[in-house]
Short mmCIF file of C-alpha atoms and ligand atoms in Angstrom, two decimals:
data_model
loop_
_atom_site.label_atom_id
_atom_site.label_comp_id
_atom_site.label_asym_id
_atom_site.label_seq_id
_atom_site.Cartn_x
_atom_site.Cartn_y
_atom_site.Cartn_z
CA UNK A 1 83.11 43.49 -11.66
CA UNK A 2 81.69 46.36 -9.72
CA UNK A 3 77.91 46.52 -10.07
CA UNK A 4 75.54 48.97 -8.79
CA UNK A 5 72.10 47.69 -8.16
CA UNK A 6 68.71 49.58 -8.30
CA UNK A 7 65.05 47.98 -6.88
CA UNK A 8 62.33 48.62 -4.92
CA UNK A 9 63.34 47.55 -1.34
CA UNK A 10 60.03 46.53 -0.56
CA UNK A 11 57.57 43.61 -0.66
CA UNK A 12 57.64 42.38 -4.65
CA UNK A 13 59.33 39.89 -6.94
CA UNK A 14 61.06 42.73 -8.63
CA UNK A 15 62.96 43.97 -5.28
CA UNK A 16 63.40 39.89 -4.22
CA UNK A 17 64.93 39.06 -7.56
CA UNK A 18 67.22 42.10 -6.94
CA UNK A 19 68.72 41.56 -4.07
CA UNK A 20 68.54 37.39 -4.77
CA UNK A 21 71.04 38.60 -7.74
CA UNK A 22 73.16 41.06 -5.78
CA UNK A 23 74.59 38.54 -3.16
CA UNK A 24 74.71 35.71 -5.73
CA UNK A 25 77.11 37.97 -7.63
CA UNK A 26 78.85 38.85 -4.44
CA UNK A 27 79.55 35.52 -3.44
CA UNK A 28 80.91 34.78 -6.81
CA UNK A 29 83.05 37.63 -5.97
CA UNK A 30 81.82 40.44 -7.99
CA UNK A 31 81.60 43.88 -5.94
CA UNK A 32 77.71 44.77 -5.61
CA UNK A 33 76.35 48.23 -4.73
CA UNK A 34 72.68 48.61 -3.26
CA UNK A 35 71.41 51.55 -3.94
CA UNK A 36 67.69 52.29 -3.00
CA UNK A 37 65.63 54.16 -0.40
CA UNK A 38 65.36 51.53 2.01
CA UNK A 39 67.80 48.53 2.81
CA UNK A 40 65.92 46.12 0.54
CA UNK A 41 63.77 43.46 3.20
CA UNK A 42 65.79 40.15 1.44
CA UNK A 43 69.45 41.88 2.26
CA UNK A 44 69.31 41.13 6.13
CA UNK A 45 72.96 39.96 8.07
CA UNK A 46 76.27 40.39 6.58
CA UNK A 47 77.90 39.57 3.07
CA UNK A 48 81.05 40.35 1.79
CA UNK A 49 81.08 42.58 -1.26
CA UNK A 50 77.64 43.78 -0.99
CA UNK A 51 77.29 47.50 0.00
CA UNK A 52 74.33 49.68 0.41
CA UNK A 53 74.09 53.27 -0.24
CA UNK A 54 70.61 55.25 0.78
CA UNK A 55 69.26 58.09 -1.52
CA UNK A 56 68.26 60.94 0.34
CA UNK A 57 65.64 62.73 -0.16
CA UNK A 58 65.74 66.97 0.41
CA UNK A 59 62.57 67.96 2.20
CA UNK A 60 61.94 71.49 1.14
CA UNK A 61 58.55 73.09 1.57
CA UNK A 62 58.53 74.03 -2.56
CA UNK A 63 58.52 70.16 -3.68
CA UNK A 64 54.50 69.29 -2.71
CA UNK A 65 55.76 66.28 -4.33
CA UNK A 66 58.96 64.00 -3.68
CA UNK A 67 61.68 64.17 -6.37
CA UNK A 68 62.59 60.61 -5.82
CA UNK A 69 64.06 60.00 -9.70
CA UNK A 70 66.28 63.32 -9.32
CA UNK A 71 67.61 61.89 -6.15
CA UNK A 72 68.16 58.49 -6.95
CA UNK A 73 69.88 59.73 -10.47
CA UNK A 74 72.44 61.51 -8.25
CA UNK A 75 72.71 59.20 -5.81
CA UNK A 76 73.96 56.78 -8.57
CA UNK A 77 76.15 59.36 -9.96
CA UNK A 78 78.22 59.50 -6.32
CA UNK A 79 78.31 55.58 -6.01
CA UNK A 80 79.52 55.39 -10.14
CA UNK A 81 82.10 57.90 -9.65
CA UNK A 82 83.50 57.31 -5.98
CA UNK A 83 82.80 53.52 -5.84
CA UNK A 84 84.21 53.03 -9.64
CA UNK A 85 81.43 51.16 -10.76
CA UNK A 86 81.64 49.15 -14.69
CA UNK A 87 77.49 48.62 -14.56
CA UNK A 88 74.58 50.03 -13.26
CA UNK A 89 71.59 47.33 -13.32
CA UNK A 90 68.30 48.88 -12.44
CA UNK A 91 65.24 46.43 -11.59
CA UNK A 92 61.63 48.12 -12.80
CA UNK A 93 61.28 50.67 -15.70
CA UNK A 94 59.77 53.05 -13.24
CA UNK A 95 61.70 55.65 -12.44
CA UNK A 96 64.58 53.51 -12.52
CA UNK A 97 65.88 53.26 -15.62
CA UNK A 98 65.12 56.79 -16.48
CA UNK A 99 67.22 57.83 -12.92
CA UNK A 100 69.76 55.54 -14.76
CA UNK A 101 70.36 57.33 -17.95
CA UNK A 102 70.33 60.79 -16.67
CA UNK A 103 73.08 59.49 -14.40
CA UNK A 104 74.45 57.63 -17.56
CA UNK A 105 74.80 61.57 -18.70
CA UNK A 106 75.96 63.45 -15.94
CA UNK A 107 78.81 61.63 -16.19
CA UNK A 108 79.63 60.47 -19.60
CA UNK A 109 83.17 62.96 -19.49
CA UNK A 110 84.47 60.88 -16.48
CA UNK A 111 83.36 57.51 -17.67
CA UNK A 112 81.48 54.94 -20.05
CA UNK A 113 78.83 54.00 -17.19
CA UNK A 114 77.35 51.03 -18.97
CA UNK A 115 73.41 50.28 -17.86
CA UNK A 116 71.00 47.15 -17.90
CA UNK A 117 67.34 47.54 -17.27
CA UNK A 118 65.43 44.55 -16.22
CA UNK A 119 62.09 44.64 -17.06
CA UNK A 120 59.43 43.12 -14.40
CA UNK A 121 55.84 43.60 -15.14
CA UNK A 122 53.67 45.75 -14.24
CA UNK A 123 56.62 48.53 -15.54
CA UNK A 124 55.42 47.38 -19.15
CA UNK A 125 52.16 45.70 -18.65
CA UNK A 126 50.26 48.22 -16.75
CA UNK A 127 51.64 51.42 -15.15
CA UNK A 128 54.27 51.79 -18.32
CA UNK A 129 51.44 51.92 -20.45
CA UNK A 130 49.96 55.34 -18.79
CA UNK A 131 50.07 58.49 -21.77
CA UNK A 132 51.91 60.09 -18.78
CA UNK A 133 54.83 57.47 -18.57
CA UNK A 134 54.70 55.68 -21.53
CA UNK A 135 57.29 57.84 -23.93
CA UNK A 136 59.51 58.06 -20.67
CA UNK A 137 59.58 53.79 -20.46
CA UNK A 138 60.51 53.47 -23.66
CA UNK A 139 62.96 56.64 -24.09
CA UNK A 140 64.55 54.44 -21.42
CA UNK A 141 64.68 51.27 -22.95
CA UNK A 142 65.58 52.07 -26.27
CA UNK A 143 68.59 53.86 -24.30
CA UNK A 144 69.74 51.17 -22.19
CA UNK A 145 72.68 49.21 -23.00
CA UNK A 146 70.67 46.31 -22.69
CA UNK A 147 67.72 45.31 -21.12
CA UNK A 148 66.48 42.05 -20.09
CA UNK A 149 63.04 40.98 -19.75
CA UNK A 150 61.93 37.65 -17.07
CA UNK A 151 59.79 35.87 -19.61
CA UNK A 152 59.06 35.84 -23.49
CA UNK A 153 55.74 36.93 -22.79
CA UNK A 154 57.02 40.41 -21.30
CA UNK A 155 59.52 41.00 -24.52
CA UNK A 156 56.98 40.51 -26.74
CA UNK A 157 54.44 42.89 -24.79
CA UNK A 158 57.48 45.09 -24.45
CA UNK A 159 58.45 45.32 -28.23
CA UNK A 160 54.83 45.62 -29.40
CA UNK A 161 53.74 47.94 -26.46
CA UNK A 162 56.17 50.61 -26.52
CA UNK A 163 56.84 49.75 -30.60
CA UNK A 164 60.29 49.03 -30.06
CA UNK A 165 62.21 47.87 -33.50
CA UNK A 166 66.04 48.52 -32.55
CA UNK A 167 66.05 46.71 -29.05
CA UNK A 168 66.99 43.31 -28.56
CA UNK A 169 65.69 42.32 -25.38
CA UNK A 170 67.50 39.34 -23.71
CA UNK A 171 64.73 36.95 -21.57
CA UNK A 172 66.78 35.97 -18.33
CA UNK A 173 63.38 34.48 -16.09
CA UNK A 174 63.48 34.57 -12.65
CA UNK A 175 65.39 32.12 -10.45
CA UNK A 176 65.29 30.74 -7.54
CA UNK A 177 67.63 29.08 -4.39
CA UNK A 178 66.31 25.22 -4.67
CA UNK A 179 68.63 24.78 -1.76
CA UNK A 180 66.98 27.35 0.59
CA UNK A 181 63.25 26.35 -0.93
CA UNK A 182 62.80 22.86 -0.33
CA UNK A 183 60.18 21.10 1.93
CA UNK A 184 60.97 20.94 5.24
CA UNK A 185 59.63 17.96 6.54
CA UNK A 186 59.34 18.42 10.23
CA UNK A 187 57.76 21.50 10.12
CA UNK A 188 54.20 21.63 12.15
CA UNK A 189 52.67 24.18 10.27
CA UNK A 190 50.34 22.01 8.59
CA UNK A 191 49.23 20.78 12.61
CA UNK A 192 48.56 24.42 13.33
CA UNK A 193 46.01 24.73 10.22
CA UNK A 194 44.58 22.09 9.13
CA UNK A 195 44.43 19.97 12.80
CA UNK A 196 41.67 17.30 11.27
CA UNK A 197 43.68 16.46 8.53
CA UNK A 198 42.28 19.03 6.54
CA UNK A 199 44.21 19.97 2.85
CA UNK A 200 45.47 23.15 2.86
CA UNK A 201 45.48 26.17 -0.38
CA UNK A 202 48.26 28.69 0.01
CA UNK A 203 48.72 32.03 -1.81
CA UNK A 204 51.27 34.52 -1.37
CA UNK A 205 51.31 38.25 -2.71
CA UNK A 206 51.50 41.61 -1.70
CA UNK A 207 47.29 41.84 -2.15
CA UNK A 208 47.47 44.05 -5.00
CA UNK A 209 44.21 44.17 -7.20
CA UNK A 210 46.68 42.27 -10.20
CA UNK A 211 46.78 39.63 -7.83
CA UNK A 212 43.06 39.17 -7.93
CA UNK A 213 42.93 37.56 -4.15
CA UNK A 214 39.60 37.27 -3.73
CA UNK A 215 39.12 35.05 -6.45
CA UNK A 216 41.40 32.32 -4.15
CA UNK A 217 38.19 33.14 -1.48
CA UNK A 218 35.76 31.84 -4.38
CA UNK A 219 37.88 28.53 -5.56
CA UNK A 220 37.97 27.61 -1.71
CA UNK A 221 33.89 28.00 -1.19
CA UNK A 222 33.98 25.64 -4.46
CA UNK A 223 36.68 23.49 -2.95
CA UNK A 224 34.87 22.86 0.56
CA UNK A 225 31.76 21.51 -1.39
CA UNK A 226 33.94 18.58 -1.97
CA UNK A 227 36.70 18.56 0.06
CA UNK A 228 37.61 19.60 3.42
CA UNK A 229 39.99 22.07 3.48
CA UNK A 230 41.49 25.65 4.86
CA UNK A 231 43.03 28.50 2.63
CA UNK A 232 46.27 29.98 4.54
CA UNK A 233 46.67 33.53 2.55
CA UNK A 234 50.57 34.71 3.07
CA UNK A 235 51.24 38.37 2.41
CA UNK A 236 49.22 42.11 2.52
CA UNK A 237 47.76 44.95 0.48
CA UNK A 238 45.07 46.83 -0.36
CA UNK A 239 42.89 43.27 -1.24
CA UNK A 240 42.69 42.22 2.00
CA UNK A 241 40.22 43.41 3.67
CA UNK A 242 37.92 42.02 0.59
CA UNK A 243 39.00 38.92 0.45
CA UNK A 244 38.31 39.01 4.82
CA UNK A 245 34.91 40.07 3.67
CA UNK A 246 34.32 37.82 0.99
CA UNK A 247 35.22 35.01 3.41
CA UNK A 248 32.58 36.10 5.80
CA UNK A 249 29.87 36.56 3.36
CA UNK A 250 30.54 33.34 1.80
CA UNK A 251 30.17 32.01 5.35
CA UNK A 252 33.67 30.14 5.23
CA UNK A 253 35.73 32.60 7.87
CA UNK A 254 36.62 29.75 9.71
CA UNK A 255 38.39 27.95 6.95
CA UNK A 256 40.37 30.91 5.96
CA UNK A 257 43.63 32.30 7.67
CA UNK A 258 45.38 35.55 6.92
CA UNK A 259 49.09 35.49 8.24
CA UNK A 260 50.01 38.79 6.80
CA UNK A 261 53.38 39.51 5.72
CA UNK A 262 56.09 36.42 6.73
CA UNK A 263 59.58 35.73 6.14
CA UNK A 264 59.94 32.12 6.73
CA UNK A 265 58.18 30.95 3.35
CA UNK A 266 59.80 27.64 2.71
CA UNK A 267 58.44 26.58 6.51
CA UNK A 268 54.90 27.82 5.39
CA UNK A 269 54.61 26.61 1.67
CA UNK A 270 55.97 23.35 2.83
CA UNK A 271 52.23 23.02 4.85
CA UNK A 272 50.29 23.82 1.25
CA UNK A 273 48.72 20.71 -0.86
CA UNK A 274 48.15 23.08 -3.58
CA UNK A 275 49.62 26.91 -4.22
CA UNK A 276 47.06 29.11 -6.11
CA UNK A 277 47.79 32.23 -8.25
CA UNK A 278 44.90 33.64 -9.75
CA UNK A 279 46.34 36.24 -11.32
CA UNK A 280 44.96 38.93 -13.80
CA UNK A 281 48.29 39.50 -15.16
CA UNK A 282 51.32 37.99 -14.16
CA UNK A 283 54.74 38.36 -16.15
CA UNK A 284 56.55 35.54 -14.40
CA UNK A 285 54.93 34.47 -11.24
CA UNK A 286 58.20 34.44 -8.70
CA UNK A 287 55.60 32.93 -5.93
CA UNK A 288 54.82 29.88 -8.20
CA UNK A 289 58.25 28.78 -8.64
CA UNK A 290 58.94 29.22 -4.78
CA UNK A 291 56.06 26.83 -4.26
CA UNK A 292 56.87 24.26 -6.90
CA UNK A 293 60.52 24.26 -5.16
CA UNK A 294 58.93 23.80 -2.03
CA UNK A 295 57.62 20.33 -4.04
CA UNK A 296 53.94 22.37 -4.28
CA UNK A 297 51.86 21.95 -7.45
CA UNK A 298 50.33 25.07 -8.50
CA UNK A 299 46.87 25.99 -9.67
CA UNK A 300 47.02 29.33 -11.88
CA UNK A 301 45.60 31.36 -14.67
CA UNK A 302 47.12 31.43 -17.64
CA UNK A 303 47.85 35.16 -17.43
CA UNK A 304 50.87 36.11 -18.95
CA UNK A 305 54.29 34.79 -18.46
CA UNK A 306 52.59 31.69 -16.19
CA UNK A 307 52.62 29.19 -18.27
CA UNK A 308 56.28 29.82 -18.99
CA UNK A 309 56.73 28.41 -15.11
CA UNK A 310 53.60 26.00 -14.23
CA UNK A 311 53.63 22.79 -16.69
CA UNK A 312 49.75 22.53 -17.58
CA UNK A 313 48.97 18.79 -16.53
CA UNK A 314 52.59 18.32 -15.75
CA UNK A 315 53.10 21.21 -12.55
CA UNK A 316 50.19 21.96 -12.01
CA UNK A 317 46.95 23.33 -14.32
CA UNK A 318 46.44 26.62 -15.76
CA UNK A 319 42.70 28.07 -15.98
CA UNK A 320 41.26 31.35 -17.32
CA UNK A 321 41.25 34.65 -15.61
CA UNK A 322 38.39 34.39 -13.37
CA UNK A 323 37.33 31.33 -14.20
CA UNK A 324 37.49 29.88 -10.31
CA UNK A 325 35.21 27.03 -11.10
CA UNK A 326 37.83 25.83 -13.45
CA UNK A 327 40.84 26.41 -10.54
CA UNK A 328 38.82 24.36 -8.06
CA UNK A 329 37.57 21.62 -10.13
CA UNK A 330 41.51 21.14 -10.94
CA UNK A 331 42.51 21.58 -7.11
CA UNK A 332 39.78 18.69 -6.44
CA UNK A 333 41.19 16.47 -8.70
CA UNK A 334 44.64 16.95 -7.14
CA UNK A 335 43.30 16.63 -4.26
CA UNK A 336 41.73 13.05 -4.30
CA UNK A 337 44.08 11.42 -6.36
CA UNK A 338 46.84 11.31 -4.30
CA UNK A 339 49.43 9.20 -6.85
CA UNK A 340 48.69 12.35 -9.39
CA UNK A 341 49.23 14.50 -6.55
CA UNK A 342 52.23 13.08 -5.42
CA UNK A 343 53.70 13.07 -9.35
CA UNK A 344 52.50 16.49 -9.42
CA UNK A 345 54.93 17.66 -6.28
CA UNK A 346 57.57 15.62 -7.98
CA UNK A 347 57.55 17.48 -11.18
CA UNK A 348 57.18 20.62 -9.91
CA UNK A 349 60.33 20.25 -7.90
CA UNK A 350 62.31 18.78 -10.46
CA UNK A 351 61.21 21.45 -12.91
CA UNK A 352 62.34 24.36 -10.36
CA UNK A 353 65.61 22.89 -10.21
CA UNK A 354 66.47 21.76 -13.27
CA UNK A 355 64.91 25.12 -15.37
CA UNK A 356 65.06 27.92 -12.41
CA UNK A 357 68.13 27.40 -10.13
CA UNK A 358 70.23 30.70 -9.47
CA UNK A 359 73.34 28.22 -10.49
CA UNK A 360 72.08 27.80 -13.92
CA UNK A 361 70.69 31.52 -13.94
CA UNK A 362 73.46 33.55 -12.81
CA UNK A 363 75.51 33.07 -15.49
CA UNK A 364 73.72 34.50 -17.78
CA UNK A 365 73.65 38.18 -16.07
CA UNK A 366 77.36 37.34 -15.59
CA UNK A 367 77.66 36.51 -19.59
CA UNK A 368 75.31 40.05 -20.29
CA UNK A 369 77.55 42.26 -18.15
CA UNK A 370 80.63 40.69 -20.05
CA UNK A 371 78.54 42.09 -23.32
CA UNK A 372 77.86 45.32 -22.37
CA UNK A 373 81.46 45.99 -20.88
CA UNK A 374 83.18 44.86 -24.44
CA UNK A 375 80.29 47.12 -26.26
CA UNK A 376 82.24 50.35 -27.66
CA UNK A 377 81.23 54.15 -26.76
CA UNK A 378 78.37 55.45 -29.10
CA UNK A 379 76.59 57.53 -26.83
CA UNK A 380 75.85 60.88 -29.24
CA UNK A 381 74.42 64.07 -27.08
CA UNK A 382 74.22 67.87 -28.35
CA UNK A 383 76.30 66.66 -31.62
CA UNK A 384 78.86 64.88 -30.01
CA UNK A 385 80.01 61.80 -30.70
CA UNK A 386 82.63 59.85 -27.91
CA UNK A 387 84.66 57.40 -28.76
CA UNK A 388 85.20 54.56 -26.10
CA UNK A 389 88.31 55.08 -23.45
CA UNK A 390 90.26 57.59 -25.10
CA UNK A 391 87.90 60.38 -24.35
CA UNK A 392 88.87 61.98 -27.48
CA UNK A 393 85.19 63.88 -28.48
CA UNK A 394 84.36 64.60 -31.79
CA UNK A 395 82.00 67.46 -32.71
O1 GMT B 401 55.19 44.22 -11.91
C1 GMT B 401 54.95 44.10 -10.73
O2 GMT B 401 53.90 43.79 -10.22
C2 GMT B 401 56.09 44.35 -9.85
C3 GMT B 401 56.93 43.19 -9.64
C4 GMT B 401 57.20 43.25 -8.18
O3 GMT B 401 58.08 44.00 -7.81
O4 GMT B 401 56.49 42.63 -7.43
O5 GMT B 401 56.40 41.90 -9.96
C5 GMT B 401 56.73 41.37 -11.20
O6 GMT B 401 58.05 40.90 -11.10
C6 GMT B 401 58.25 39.61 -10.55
C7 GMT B 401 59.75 39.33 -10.55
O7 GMT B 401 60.29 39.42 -11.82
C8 GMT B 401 57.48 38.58 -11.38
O8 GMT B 401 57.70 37.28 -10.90
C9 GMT B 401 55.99 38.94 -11.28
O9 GMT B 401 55.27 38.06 -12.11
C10 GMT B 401 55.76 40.36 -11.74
N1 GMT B 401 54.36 40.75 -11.41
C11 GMT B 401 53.46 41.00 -12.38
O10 GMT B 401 53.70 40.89 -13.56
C12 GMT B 401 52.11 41.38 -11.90
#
């Protein structure tokens, strides 16, 4: 198949489970198409049958603001029509899936461009929900071939959100390469950070308020009262310089370390006793299945979609938003029981690969596309009805 694939190329599970899916598919010999502002951060050196095209944005004194959706939808209209793409799969509502289906128009007399939107998170849960997006997200979904969502928490916020009735949404979660996150034994991370023997918290986000970072600050000033330990914080956003505050005013600077944004993850999380995600809203939580992978329990809220991924008393524990009392009192008793610990890091591993591996994953876009492709023309605009292949219209 020819796919074209839309994401933010940024920092963010939505752009990492992008391009994860685009040179999965390419190495199972599909053709995949890239198209985005920016070569997405996860698509470094070379794969066959993945190609990236850049929009471009006009700069013209008149537009005070960017017309990114305008320029993406053509963008997508050049790569459908010259690259002869079958499926246009477009990661995050926002704007994508509305750039989709006005390039799902402009060329509906050359071909049956079929589209898949892939619903994230904060697309539905929070920004989606704005008066001045909201009739846009769903216009979009309810016009989507289909559209998948990463956990059943975000369908059913999806469906009742936006009142959808006529939508099935399809929950594919996220995935993960249990090959390429594993523990890495000899790393000397752990030396670096903990030299006394300290344990070691880890969180990784882009520091967004969602993320609620400075709540990991709090569970590590409970944490120290009973155990020694150091909190390695992996990532960066607008948080950060509270949660550096925090730290200072808590008088526990010293046990906190701020790496900022890092590429190697499975070297890092493989240093962590415990991962923490205190999340105020979380559809999935792509950093808590990286960790477990990495054989790293995971202490979390039970925003959301987390649950769906961390095993309460099985993975890890799952507390209430804001409730960091609760997170540490769980990270203690990981912490000095090192047989639970150890069954813990077990589980969490197994679980990643036997629920979340790309292997067992990938089919399932693979099996969706297949759907979509066999699904006849039915697209009606300005009282015309099209009938699939024969491009026979019928007013
Ligand atoms: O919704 C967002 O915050 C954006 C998105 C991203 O690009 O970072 O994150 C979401 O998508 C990830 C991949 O599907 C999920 O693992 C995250 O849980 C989800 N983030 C939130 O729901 C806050």
């Amino acid at each position: 198949m020819k796919i074209g694939i839309v994401c933010y190329p940024t920092y963010g599970g939505s752009g990492v489970v992008a391009t994860e899916l685009g040179k999965s598919l390419a190495e199972r010999g599909h053709q995949v198409h890239f198209i985005t502002y920016a070569m997405p951060f996860r698509l470094d050196g070379y794969h066959n049958n993945v190609f990236y095209h850049e929009v471009e944005m006009p700069n013209y004194p008149l537009f005070e603001f960017q017309l990114y959706t305008l320029a993406l939808a053509s963008k997508m209209v050049d790569v459908i029509r010259y690259e002869n793409l079958d499926i246009l799969h477009v990661h995050y509502a926002i704007p994508h899936a509305t750039s989709a289906y006005l390039a799902k128009q402009i060329i509906r007399k050359e071909r049956d461009i079929k589209v898949v939107t892939t619903l994230h998170g904060t697309d539905i849960t929070l920004i989606g929900l704005e008066p001045s997006f909201l009739p846009l997200v769903k216009f979009a979904i309810e016009e989507s071939d289909a559209v998948t969502s990463v956990s059943r928490f975000l369908r059913e916020k999806t469906l009742s959100n936006f009142n959808i009735k006529n939508k099935e949404i399809d929950v594919i979660p996220n995935f993960i390469d249990t090959n390429f996150y594993k523990r890495c034994v000899d790393c000397d991370v752990r030396k670096q950070y903990a030299p006394n023997g300290e344990k070691i918290l880890m969180h990784v986000s882009n520091f967004r308020p969602v993320k609620r970072v400075t709540d990991t600050v709090r569970v590590l000033h409970e944490v120290l009262k009973s155990v020694p330990a150091k909190l390695i914080l992996v990532g960066d956003g607008p948080e950060r310089s509270d949660a550096e505050r925090l730290s200072r005013e808590l008088g526990i600077a010293e046990h906190v370390r701020f790496l900022g944004k890092q590429t190697g993850l499975p070297q890092i999380l493989s240093a962590a006793d415990v991962f923490l995600l205190p999340s105020q809203s979380e559809s999935f939580g792509l950093a808590a299945l990286e960790a477990m992978s990495c054989h790293v329990p995971v202490v979390a809220t039970s925003a959301g979609g987390i649950p769906e991924v961390v095993a309460h008393g099985e993975t890890g524990y799952v507390a209430e938003v804001g409730d960091t009392e609760r997170m540490a009192k769980y990270i203690v008793e990981l912490l000095t029981n090192e047989k639970k610990h150890a069954r813990f890091a077990n589980a969490s591993r197994k679980r990643a690969v036997e629920e979340f591996e790309t292997k067992l994953l990938l089919p399932d876009y693979e099996k969706l596309y297949e759907r979509v492709l066999a699904m006849p023309r039915t697209s009606e605009t300005n009282g015309a009805a099209y009938s699939n292949g024969a491009l026979s219209y019928v007013i």
